[in-house]
């Protein structure tokens, strides 16, 4: 593998743009938010990425979350290689799928049964259909700034005024398709009360990122989450935790484990997983109580299927990843590393006289150019975007690869050592002063 080839990122980008819309297979990779040329990656190892020009970066994207062990973990590579030799796909059940389901259920006690799919989008879309099928109700609530993949019914932004139905955020989604999707402001208890008062008996579910990573890093407040749980229970709506990003990432038991510690007896009714459970391969899942999951085909009337669902190589990758993160001390160590980074970034801001706040939980972090942590999407978008973009490029120039948009969370892996974290903090000091 030649990292010395004369290919530049710019040349690779131009070539890709001729044959792939925007040159990328997922929009954020194109660097549109921050400007500049996306880095075309050739390989990765541990906490590092190398681009086609042979430049090395400390990676805080980790494939947007899955690479919690870092790149090229030997146990994961062994498991994947062995599974690949045994067959890439069968379209028939395997024991490993049950083993992965058992592992998920073992770590997330609110999940009694789980179904494996291939992407977070598919998992959230299927969970939504199941919630509607199980309750026989049409309407759903989501929150502005939360991302649940790109299924039509979930590509919605808030309407104007309180508790109004939303507008499609994408061309190609007819308004009728989102007419049952109510979009509310995150952490706004008054809007929540009003929405339930008006529509409670028609609500199938509320879907939420409890620690939202698609508007950088915003936690649902404890009073908000407490009231949300009460309202769902009172009105018979299912509370669906989208843990695609937070699952096995902010804690072994995901964001729900964090809230269960803060709110006695707290539990969601359904959960959606992705990212870490695939360990870097296409794998996601949704699960819930046995009663709800029994509504799925072939047992029940809610149809859901997938040619590559539970793919043996992806399943082996996920299993090997989950095995590693259950080792004693894994999350304590990962959390301490992430805290060191967040504290270091905040200190760099103070040192440079730049308003910068940072937050983290487990192996996930966020930072804002603002005086206080935003509590909802509008506040996130009101933080200093120009400064973020300049900081992003100044860090990239110094070999630190942060998420290329201010509304994305960051991820630390077990492979990040103090040396990389300290180099990152030093780069932040230099970048903020420049
Ligand atoms: C990434 C993400 C999704 C979508 O998952 P894909 O695998 O990209 O389809 C859904 N929900 C959340 C919270 C995510 O972060």
CSV table of C-alpha atoms and ligand atoms in Angstrom, one decimal:
chain,number,residue,atom,x,y,z
A,1,UNK,CA,0.0,0.0,0.0
A,2,UNK,CA,1.6,3.2,-1.1
A,3,UNK,CA,1.2,6.3,1.0
A,4,UNK,CA,3.9,8.0,-1.0
A,5,UNK,CA,1.8,8.2,-4.2
A,6,UNK,CA,1.5,11.5,-5.9
A,7,UNK,CA,-2.3,11.6,-5.5
A,8,UNK,CA,-3.5,14.7,-3.6
A,9,UNK,CA,-6.8,15.0,-1.7
A,10,UNK,CA,-7.8,17.6,-4.2
A,11,UNK,CA,-7.2,15.2,-7.2
A,12,UNK,CA,-9.0,12.4,-5.4
A,13,UNK,CA,-11.9,14.8,-4.6
A,14,UNK,CA,-12.2,15.9,-8.3
A,15,UNK,CA,-12.1,12.4,-9.5
A,16,UNK,CA,-14.8,11.3,-7.1
A,17,UNK,CA,-17.0,14.3,-7.9
A,18,UNK,CA,-17.2,13.2,-11.5
A,19,UNK,CA,-18.9,9.9,-10.6
A,20,UNK,CA,-20.4,10.4,-7.2
A,21,UNK,CA,-22.7,13.3,-6.3
A,22,UNK,CA,-20.6,15.8,-4.4
A,23,UNK,CA,-17.8,13.2,-4.4
A,24,UNK,CA,-19.1,11.5,-1.3
A,25,UNK,CA,-21.5,8.8,-0.2
A,26,UNK,CA,-22.8,10.7,2.8
A,27,UNK,CA,-23.1,14.5,2.7
A,28,UNK,CA,-21.1,15.6,5.8
A,29,UNK,CA,-18.0,14.0,4.5
A,30,UNK,CA,-17.8,16.7,1.8
A,31,UNK,CA,-16.7,19.5,4.2
A,32,UNK,CA,-19.5,21.8,3.0
A,33,UNK,CA,-20.1,23.2,6.4
A,34,UNK,CA,-16.5,24.1,7.1
A,35,UNK,CA,-15.2,24.6,3.5
A,36,UNK,CA,-12.0,23.2,2.1
A,37,UNK,CA,-11.1,19.9,0.6
A,38,UNK,CA,-12.1,16.7,2.3
A,39,UNK,CA,-9.3,14.3,3.3
A,40,UNK,CA,-9.4,11.1,1.3
A,41,UNK,CA,-8.4,8.4,3.8
A,42,UNK,CA,-6.3,5.5,2.8
A,43,UNK,CA,-5.8,3.6,6.0
A,44,UNK,CA,-6.2,3.8,9.8
A,45,UNK,CA,-4.6,2.2,12.8
A,46,UNK,CA,-5.3,2.8,16.5
A,47,UNK,CA,-6.2,6.5,17.0
A,48,UNK,CA,-4.8,7.6,13.7
A,49,UNK,CA,-6.0,8.1,10.1
A,50,UNK,CA,-3.7,8.6,7.1
A,51,UNK,CA,-4.9,10.4,4.0
A,52,UNK,CA,-3.8,9.8,0.4
A,53,UNK,CA,-1.0,12.4,0.7
A,54,UNK,CA,0.4,10.3,3.6
A,55,UNK,CA,-0.5,12.8,6.3
A,56,UNK,CA,-1.4,11.4,9.7
A,57,UNK,CA,-4.3,12.7,11.8
A,58,UNK,CA,-5.5,12.0,15.3
A,59,UNK,CA,-9.0,10.7,14.7
A,60,UNK,CA,-11.9,12.1,16.8
A,61,UNK,CA,-14.6,10.9,14.4
A,62,UNK,CA,-14.0,7.2,14.7
A,63,UNK,CA,-16.3,6.5,11.7
A,64,UNK,CA,-18.9,8.7,13.5
A,65,UNK,CA,-18.8,6.5,16.6
A,66,UNK,CA,-18.3,2.8,15.8
A,67,UNK,CA,-14.5,2.6,16.3
A,68,UNK,CA,-14.6,2.7,20.1
A,69,UNK,CA,-11.6,0.3,20.3
A,70,UNK,CA,-9.6,2.4,17.8
A,71,UNK,CA,-8.8,1.2,14.3
A,72,UNK,CA,-7.4,-2.3,13.6
A,73,UNK,CA,-8.0,-3.9,17.0
A,74,UNK,CA,-6.4,-7.3,16.7
A,75,UNK,CA,-9.3,-9.3,18.4
A,76,UNK,CA,-11.8,-7.6,16.0
A,77,UNK,CA,-9.7,-8.3,12.9
A,78,UNK,CA,-9.3,-11.9,13.9
A,79,UNK,CA,-13.1,-12.3,14.4
A,80,UNK,CA,-13.9,-10.7,11.1
A,81,UNK,CA,-11.3,-12.6,9.2
A,82,UNK,CA,-12.4,-15.9,10.6
A,83,UNK,CA,-16.1,-15.1,9.9
A,84,UNK,CA,-15.3,-14.1,6.3
A,85,UNK,CA,-13.6,-17.4,5.7
A,86,UNK,CA,-16.6,-19.3,7.0
A,87,UNK,CA,-18.9,-17.4,4.5
A,88,UNK,CA,-19.8,-13.8,3.7
A,89,UNK,CA,-23.6,-14.3,3.9
A,90,UNK,CA,-26.1,-17.1,4.0
A,91,UNK,CA,-29.6,-15.6,4.2
A,92,UNK,CA,-30.3,-18.2,6.8
A,93,UNK,CA,-30.1,-17.9,10.6
A,94,UNK,CA,-26.9,-18.4,12.5
A,95,UNK,CA,-26.0,-19.0,16.2
A,96,UNK,CA,-23.9,-15.9,16.2
A,97,UNK,CA,-27.0,-13.7,15.7
A,98,UNK,CA,-28.5,-15.1,18.9
A,99,UNK,CA,-25.2,-14.6,20.6
A,100,UNK,CA,-25.1,-11.0,19.7
A,101,UNK,CA,-28.8,-10.5,20.7
A,102,UNK,CA,-27.9,-12.1,24.1
A,103,UNK,CA,-25.0,-9.7,24.5
A,104,UNK,CA,-27.2,-6.7,23.7
A,105,UNK,CA,-29.9,-7.8,26.1
A,106,UNK,CA,-27.3,-8.6,28.7
A,107,UNK,CA,-26.0,-5.0,28.6
A,108,UNK,CA,-29.3,-3.2,28.2
A,109,UNK,CA,-31.9,-4.7,30.6
A,110,UNK,CA,-34.9,-2.8,29.1
A,111,UNK,CA,-34.4,-4.8,25.9
A,112,UNK,CA,-36.0,-8.3,26.1
A,113,UNK,CA,-35.8,-9.1,22.4
A,114,UNK,CA,-33.9,-7.5,19.6
A,115,UNK,CA,-33.9,-7.6,15.8
A,116,UNK,CA,-30.7,-7.0,13.8
A,117,UNK,CA,-30.7,-4.7,10.7
A,118,UNK,CA,-27.9,-3.1,8.6
A,119,UNK,CA,-28.1,0.7,9.4
A,120,UNK,CA,-29.3,3.1,12.1
A,121,UNK,CA,-31.7,4.5,9.5
A,122,UNK,CA,-33.3,1.1,9.0
A,123,UNK,CA,-33.4,0.5,12.8
A,124,UNK,CA,-35.1,3.8,13.6
A,125,UNK,CA,-37.5,3.4,10.6
A,126,UNK,CA,-38.4,-0.1,11.7
A,127,UNK,CA,-38.8,0.9,15.4
A,128,UNK,CA,-41.2,3.7,14.3
A,129,UNK,CA,-43.3,1.2,12.2
A,130,UNK,CA,-43.4,-1.2,15.1
A,131,UNK,CA,-44.5,1.5,17.6
A,132,UNK,CA,-47.3,2.5,15.2
A,133,UNK,CA,-48.3,-1.1,14.6
A,134,UNK,CA,-48.2,-2.0,18.3
A,135,UNK,CA,-50.2,0.9,19.5
A,136,UNK,CA,-52.5,1.3,16.4
A,137,UNK,CA,-51.8,5.0,16.5
A,138,UNK,CA,-50.4,7.3,13.7
A,139,UNK,CA,-48.7,10.2,15.3
A,140,UNK,CA,-45.1,10.6,16.6
A,141,UNK,CA,-43.1,13.2,18.4
A,142,UNK,CA,-39.4,14.0,17.6
A,143,UNK,CA,-37.2,16.9,18.7
A,144,UNK,CA,-35.5,19.5,16.7
A,145,UNK,CA,-31.8,18.8,16.3
A,146,UNK,CA,-32.2,15.0,16.9
A,147,UNK,CA,-31.3,12.8,13.9
A,148,UNK,CA,-32.8,9.4,13.5
A,149,UNK,CA,-31.5,8.5,10.1
A,150,UNK,CA,-33.1,9.5,6.8
A,151,UNK,CA,-36.4,7.7,6.7
A,152,UNK,CA,-39.0,10.0,5.2
A,153,UNK,CA,-41.2,10.4,8.3
A,154,UNK,CA,-38.2,11.4,10.4
A,155,UNK,CA,-36.7,14.0,8.0
A,156,UNK,CA,-38.7,16.8,9.5
A,157,UNK,CA,-38.0,20.2,11.0
A,158,UNK,CA,-40.1,22.1,13.5
A,159,UNK,CA,-43.1,24.0,12.2
A,160,UNK,CA,-43.7,27.6,13.4
A,161,UNK,CA,-45.5,28.0,16.7
A,162,UNK,CA,-46.0,25.5,19.5
A,163,UNK,CA,-46.9,21.9,18.8
A,164,UNK,CA,-47.5,22.3,15.1
A,165,UNK,CA,-46.7,19.6,12.7
A,166,UNK,CA,-43.4,19.9,10.9
A,167,UNK,CA,-42.1,20.6,7.4
A,168,UNK,CA,-40.0,18.1,5.3
A,169,UNK,CA,-36.3,18.9,5.6
A,170,UNK,CA,-35.6,17.2,2.3
A,171,UNK,CA,-37.0,17.6,-1.2
A,172,UNK,CA,-38.7,14.4,-2.2
A,173,UNK,CA,-40.6,14.0,1.0
A,174,UNK,CA,-44.3,15.0,0.4
A,175,UNK,CA,-45.8,17.0,3.3
A,176,UNK,CA,-48.5,14.3,3.6
A,177,UNK,CA,-45.7,11.8,4.6
A,178,UNK,CA,-44.7,13.9,7.6
A,179,UNK,CA,-48.2,15.1,8.5
A,180,UNK,CA,-48.1,12.8,11.6
A,181,UNK,CA,-44.7,13.9,12.8
A,182,UNK,CA,-44.8,16.5,15.5
A,183,UNK,CA,-41.4,18.3,16.0
A,184,UNK,CA,-40.8,19.9,19.4
A,185,UNK,CA,-38.0,21.9,20.9
A,186,UNK,CA,-35.6,19.8,22.9
A,187,UNK,CA,-35.7,20.3,26.7
A,188,UNK,CA,-39.0,22.3,26.4
A,189,UNK,CA,-41.4,20.9,29.0
A,190,UNK,CA,-44.2,23.4,28.2
A,191,UNK,CA,-44.3,22.3,24.5
A,192,UNK,CA,-44.2,18.7,25.5
A,193,UNK,CA,-47.2,19.2,27.9
A,194,UNK,CA,-49.1,21.0,25.2
A,195,UNK,CA,-48.4,18.4,22.5
A,196,UNK,CA,-49.6,15.6,24.8
A,197,UNK,CA,-52.7,17.6,25.8
A,198,UNK,CA,-53.6,18.0,22.1
A,199,UNK,CA,-52.5,14.8,20.6
A,200,UNK,CA,-51.8,12.3,23.4
A,201,UNK,CA,-54.4,9.7,22.5
A,202,UNK,CA,-53.1,9.5,18.9
A,203,UNK,CA,-49.4,9.3,19.8
A,204,UNK,CA,-47.7,6.1,18.9
A,205,UNK,CA,-44.3,7.1,20.3
A,206,UNK,CA,-41.8,9.8,21.2
A,207,UNK,CA,-38.4,9.2,19.7
A,208,UNK,CA,-35.4,11.0,21.3
A,209,UNK,CA,-31.7,11.1,21.5
A,210,UNK,CA,-31.4,11.4,25.3
A,211,UNK,CA,-27.9,12.7,25.0
A,212,UNK,CA,-28.1,14.3,21.6
A,213,UNK,CA,-25.0,13.9,19.4
A,214,UNK,CA,-26.4,15.3,16.2
A,215,UNK,CA,-26.6,18.8,17.6
A,216,UNK,CA,-23.0,18.5,18.9
A,217,UNK,CA,-23.7,17.4,22.5
A,218,UNK,CA,-26.8,18.3,24.4
A,219,UNK,CA,-28.3,16.4,27.3
A,220,UNK,CA,-32.0,16.1,28.0
A,221,UNK,CA,-32.5,17.7,31.4
A,222,UNK,CA,-33.6,15.4,34.2
A,223,UNK,CA,-36.9,17.3,34.7
A,224,UNK,CA,-37.6,17.1,31.0
A,225,UNK,CA,-36.9,13.4,30.8
A,226,UNK,CA,-38.9,12.7,34.0
A,227,UNK,CA,-41.9,14.5,32.5
A,228,UNK,CA,-41.5,12.9,29.2
A,229,UNK,CA,-41.6,9.4,30.8
A,230,UNK,CA,-44.7,10.3,32.8
A,231,UNK,CA,-46.6,11.7,29.8
A,232,UNK,CA,-45.8,8.7,27.7
A,233,UNK,CA,-47.0,6.4,30.4
A,234,UNK,CA,-50.2,8.4,31.1
A,235,UNK,CA,-51.1,8.5,27.4
A,236,UNK,CA,-50.0,5.0,26.3
A,237,UNK,CA,-47.3,6.3,23.9
A,238,UNK,CA,-44.1,4.4,23.7
A,239,UNK,CA,-40.8,6.1,24.7
A,240,UNK,CA,-38.2,5.2,22.1
A,241,UNK,CA,-34.6,5.9,22.9
A,242,UNK,CA,-32.5,6.3,19.8
A,243,UNK,CA,-29.2,5.0,21.1
A,244,UNK,CA,-27.5,4.6,17.7
A,245,UNK,CA,-24.8,7.0,18.8
A,246,UNK,CA,-25.0,6.7,22.6
A,247,UNK,CA,-25.5,2.9,22.9
A,248,UNK,CA,-22.4,1.2,24.3
A,249,UNK,CA,-20.6,4.6,23.9
A,250,UNK,CA,-21.6,6.9,26.8
A,251,UNK,CA,-21.8,4.0,29.1
A,252,UNK,CA,-21.9,0.2,28.8
A,253,UNK,CA,-25.7,0.4,29.1
A,254,UNK,CA,-26.1,3.5,26.9
A,255,UNK,CA,-27.8,6.8,27.7
A,256,UNK,CA,-30.7,5.0,29.4
A,257,UNK,CA,-28.2,3.7,32.0
A,258,UNK,CA,-27.2,7.3,32.6
A,259,UNK,CA,-30.8,8.4,33.1
A,260,UNK,CA,-31.7,5.3,35.2
A,261,UNK,CA,-29.1,6.5,37.7
A,262,UNK,CA,-30.6,9.9,37.8
A,263,UNK,CA,-34.3,9.0,37.8
A,264,UNK,CA,-35.3,6.1,39.9
A,265,UNK,CA,-37.0,3.3,37.9
A,266,UNK,CA,-36.5,5.1,34.6
A,267,UNK,CA,-36.7,3.0,31.5
A,268,UNK,CA,-37.6,3.5,27.8
A,269,UNK,CA,-40.0,1.2,26.1
A,270,UNK,CA,-37.9,0.6,23.0
A,271,UNK,CA,-34.3,1.2,22.0
A,272,UNK,CA,-32.5,1.7,18.7
A,273,UNK,CA,-28.8,0.8,18.3
A,274,UNK,CA,-26.2,1.1,15.6
A,275,UNK,CA,-22.6,2.4,15.3
A,276,UNK,CA,-20.7,0.7,18.2
A,277,UNK,CA,-22.7,-2.6,17.9
A,278,UNK,CA,-21.3,-3.1,14.4
A,279,UNK,CA,-17.8,-2.2,15.4
A,280,UNK,CA,-17.2,-0.6,12.0
A,281,UNK,CA,-19.3,-3.0,9.9
A,282,UNK,CA,-22.9,-2.3,8.7
A,283,UNK,CA,-25.0,-3.5,11.6
A,284,UNK,CA,-27.8,-1.9,13.7
A,285,UNK,CA,-30.7,-3.2,15.8
A,286,UNK,CA,-33.9,-2.3,17.5
A,287,UNK,CA,-35.4,-3.9,20.5
A,288,UNK,CA,-37.9,-3.6,23.4
A,289,UNK,CA,-40.2,-5.6,25.5
A,290,UNK,CA,-41.2,-9.1,24.4
A,291,UNK,CA,-44.8,-8.0,24.0
A,292,UNK,CA,-43.9,-5.2,21.6
A,293,UNK,CA,-41.4,-7.2,19.6
A,294,UNK,CA,-43.9,-10.0,19.2
A,295,UNK,CA,-45.8,-7.7,16.9
A,296,UNK,CA,-43.0,-8.1,14.3
A,297,UNK,CA,-43.2,-10.6,11.4
A,298,UNK,CA,-43.1,-13.6,11.3
A,299,UNK,CA,-44.9,-13.6,14.7
A,300,UNK,CA,-47.1,-10.5,14.3
A,301,UNK,CA,-48.6,-8.2,11.6
A,302,UNK,CA,-45.7,-5.5,11.4
A,303,UNK,CA,-43.6,-6.4,8.4
A,304,UNK,CA,-39.8,-5.9,8.5
A,305,UNK,CA,-37.0,-7.8,6.7
A,306,UNK,CA,-33.5,-7.6,5.3
A,307,UNK,CA,-31.4,-9.7,2.9
A,308,UNK,CA,-28.2,-8.8,4.8
A,309,UNK,CA,-29.7,-8.5,8.3
A,310,UNK,CA,-27.5,-10.2,10.9
A,311,UNK,CA,-24.8,-10.6,8.3
A,312,UNK,CA,-22.2,-13.1,9.7
A,313,UNK,CA,-19.2,-10.9,9.2
A,314,UNK,CA,-20.8,-7.8,10.7
A,315,UNK,CA,-22.2,-9.9,13.6
A,316,UNK,CA,-18.8,-11.3,14.3
A,317,UNK,CA,-17.3,-7.7,14.3
A,318,UNK,CA,-20.0,-6.5,16.6
A,319,UNK,CA,-19.6,-9.4,19.0
A,320,UNK,CA,-15.9,-9.0,19.2
A,321,UNK,CA,-16.3,-5.3,19.9
A,322,UNK,CA,-18.9,-5.8,22.6
A,323,UNK,CA,-16.6,-8.4,24.2
A,324,UNK,CA,-13.8,-5.9,24.5
A,325,UNK,CA,-15.8,-3.1,26.0
A,326,UNK,CA,-17.1,-5.3,28.7
A,327,UNK,CA,-13.6,-5.9,30.1
A,328,UNK,CA,-13.1,-4.6,33.6
A,329,UNK,CA,-12.3,-0.9,33.7
A,330,UNK,CA,-12.9,-0.3,30.0
A,331,UNK,CA,-15.5,2.5,30.5
A,332,UNK,CA,-13.7,4.0,33.5
A,333,UNK,CA,-10.5,4.4,31.4
A,334,UNK,CA,-12.3,5.7,28.3
A,335,UNK,CA,-14.4,8.2,30.4
A,336,UNK,CA,-11.2,9.5,32.0
A,337,UNK,CA,-9.5,10.0,28.7
A,338,UNK,CA,-12.5,11.8,27.2
A,339,UNK,CA,-12.8,14.0,30.4
A,340,UNK,CA,-9.1,14.8,30.0
A,341,UNK,CA,-9.7,16.0,26.5
A,342,UNK,CA,-12.9,18.0,27.3
A,343,UNK,CA,-11.2,19.7,30.3
A,344,UNK,CA,-8.1,20.4,28.2
A,345,UNK,CA,-10.1,22.0,25.4
A,346,UNK,CA,-12.0,24.2,27.9
A,347,UNK,CA,-8.7,25.2,29.5
A,348,UNK,CA,-7.3,26.1,26.1
A,349,UNK,CA,-10.3,28.3,25.6
A,350,UNK,CA,-9.8,30.1,29.0
A,351,UNK,CA,-6.1,30.4,28.3
A,352,UNK,CA,-6.7,32.1,24.9
A,353,UNK,CA,-9.6,34.2,26.3
A,354,UNK,CA,-12.0,32.5,23.9
A,355,UNK,CA,-15.5,31.5,25.2
A,356,UNK,CA,-15.4,27.7,24.9
A,357,UNK,CA,-17.5,25.2,26.8
A,358,UNK,CA,-16.9,21.4,26.6
A,359,UNK,CA,-19.0,18.4,27.8
A,360,UNK,CA,-18.6,14.7,27.7
A,361,UNK,CA,-20.1,11.4,28.9
A,362,UNK,CA,-18.2,8.1,28.5
A,363,UNK,CA,-16.4,8.2,25.2
A,364,UNK,CA,-18.4,11.0,23.6
A,365,UNK,CA,-17.7,14.7,23.8
A,366,UNK,CA,-18.8,18.0,22.4
A,367,UNK,CA,-17.6,21.6,22.6
A,368,UNK,CA,-19.1,25.0,21.7
A,369,UNK,CA,-17.8,28.5,21.1
A,370,UNK,CA,-20.2,29.9,23.6
A,371,UNK,CA,-20.3,30.9,27.3
A,372,UNK,CA,-22.8,28.3,28.4
A,373,UNK,CA,-23.8,24.9,27.2
A,374,UNK,CA,-26.8,25.1,24.7
A,375,UNK,CA,-29.9,23.3,25.8
A,376,UNK,CA,-31.6,23.0,22.4
A,377,UNK,CA,-31.0,23.2,18.6
A,378,UNK,CA,-31.7,26.9,18.3
A,379,UNK,CA,-29.1,27.7,20.9
A,380,UNK,CA,-26.6,25.3,19.3
A,381,UNK,CA,-27.0,27.1,15.9
A,382,UNK,CA,-26.5,30.5,17.7
A,383,UNK,CA,-23.0,29.5,18.8
A,384,UNK,CA,-20.0,31.0,16.9
A,385,UNK,CA,-19.9,29.1,13.6
A,386,UNK,CA,-17.2,31.2,12.0
A,387,UNK,CA,-14.9,30.5,14.9
A,388,UNK,CA,-15.7,26.8,14.9
A,389,UNK,CA,-14.8,26.6,11.2
A,390,UNK,CA,-11.5,28.4,11.7
A,391,UNK,CA,-10.7,26.2,14.6
A,392,UNK,CA,-11.6,23.1,12.7
A,393,UNK,CA,-9.1,23.9,9.9
A,394,UNK,CA,-6.4,25.1,12.3
A,395,UNK,CA,-6.7,21.7,14.1
A,396,UNK,CA,-6.7,19.8,10.8
A,397,UNK,CA,-3.6,21.6,9.8
A,398,UNK,CA,-2.1,20.5,13.1
A,399,UNK,CA,-3.0,16.8,12.4
A,400,UNK,CA,-6.2,16.6,14.5
A,401,UNK,CA,-9.3,15.4,12.7
A,402,UNK,CA,-12.4,16.8,14.4
A,403,UNK,CA,-16.0,16.4,13.0
A,404,UNK,CA,-16.3,18.9,10.1
A,405,UNK,CA,-19.5,20.6,11.4
A,406,UNK,CA,-20.4,22.3,14.6
A,407,UNK,CA,-23.5,20.2,15.1
A,408,UNK,CA,-21.6,16.9,15.4
A,409,UNK,CA,-20.3,15.2,18.5
A,410,UNK,CA,-16.8,13.8,18.8
A,411,UNK,CA,-15.5,10.4,19.9
A,412,UNK,CA,-12.5,9.2,21.8
A,413,UNK,CA,-11.4,5.6,21.5
A,414,UNK,CA,-9.6,3.2,23.8
A,415,UNK,CA,-6.6,3.5,21.5
A,416,UNK,CA,-6.2,7.2,22.2
A,417,UNK,CA,-3.3,7.5,24.7
A,418,UNK,CA,-2.4,10.4,26.9
A,419,UNK,CA,0.2,11.4,24.3
A,420,UNK,CA,-2.4,11.9,21.6
A,421,UNK,CA,-4.8,13.6,24.0
A,422,UNK,CA,-2.1,16.0,25.2
A,423,UNK,CA,-0.9,16.7,21.6
A,424,UNK,CA,-4.5,17.5,20.7
A,425,UNK,CA,-4.8,19.9,23.7
A,426,UNK,CA,-1.5,21.5,22.8
A,427,UNK,CA,-2.8,21.9,19.2
A,428,UNK,CA,-5.9,23.6,20.6
A,429,UNK,CA,-3.9,26.1,22.6
A,430,UNK,CA,-1.9,27.0,19.5
A,431,UNK,CA,-4.9,27.1,17.3
A,432,UNK,CA,-7.0,29.3,19.6
A,433,UNK,CA,-4.1,31.7,20.0
A,434,UNK,CA,-3.5,32.0,16.3
B,1,LIG,C1,-26.0,7.8,12.9
B,1,LIG,C2,-27.3,7.9,13.5
B,1,LIG,C3,-28.5,7.4,12.9
B,1,LIG,C4,-28.4,6.8,11.5
B,1,LIG,O1,-27.6,5.7,11.5
B,1,LIG,P1,-27.0,5.3,10.0
B,1,LIG,O2,-26.3,4.0,10.3
B,1,LIG,O3,-26.2,6.4,9.5
B,1,LIG,O4,-28.2,5.1,9.1
B,1,LIG,C5,-29.7,7.4,13.6
B,1,LIG,N1,-29.8,7.9,14.8
B,1,LIG,C6,-28.7,8.5,15.5
B,1,LIG,C7,-28.9,9.0,16.8
B,1,LIG,C8,-27.5,8.5,14.8
B,1,LIG,O5,-26.5,9.1,15.4
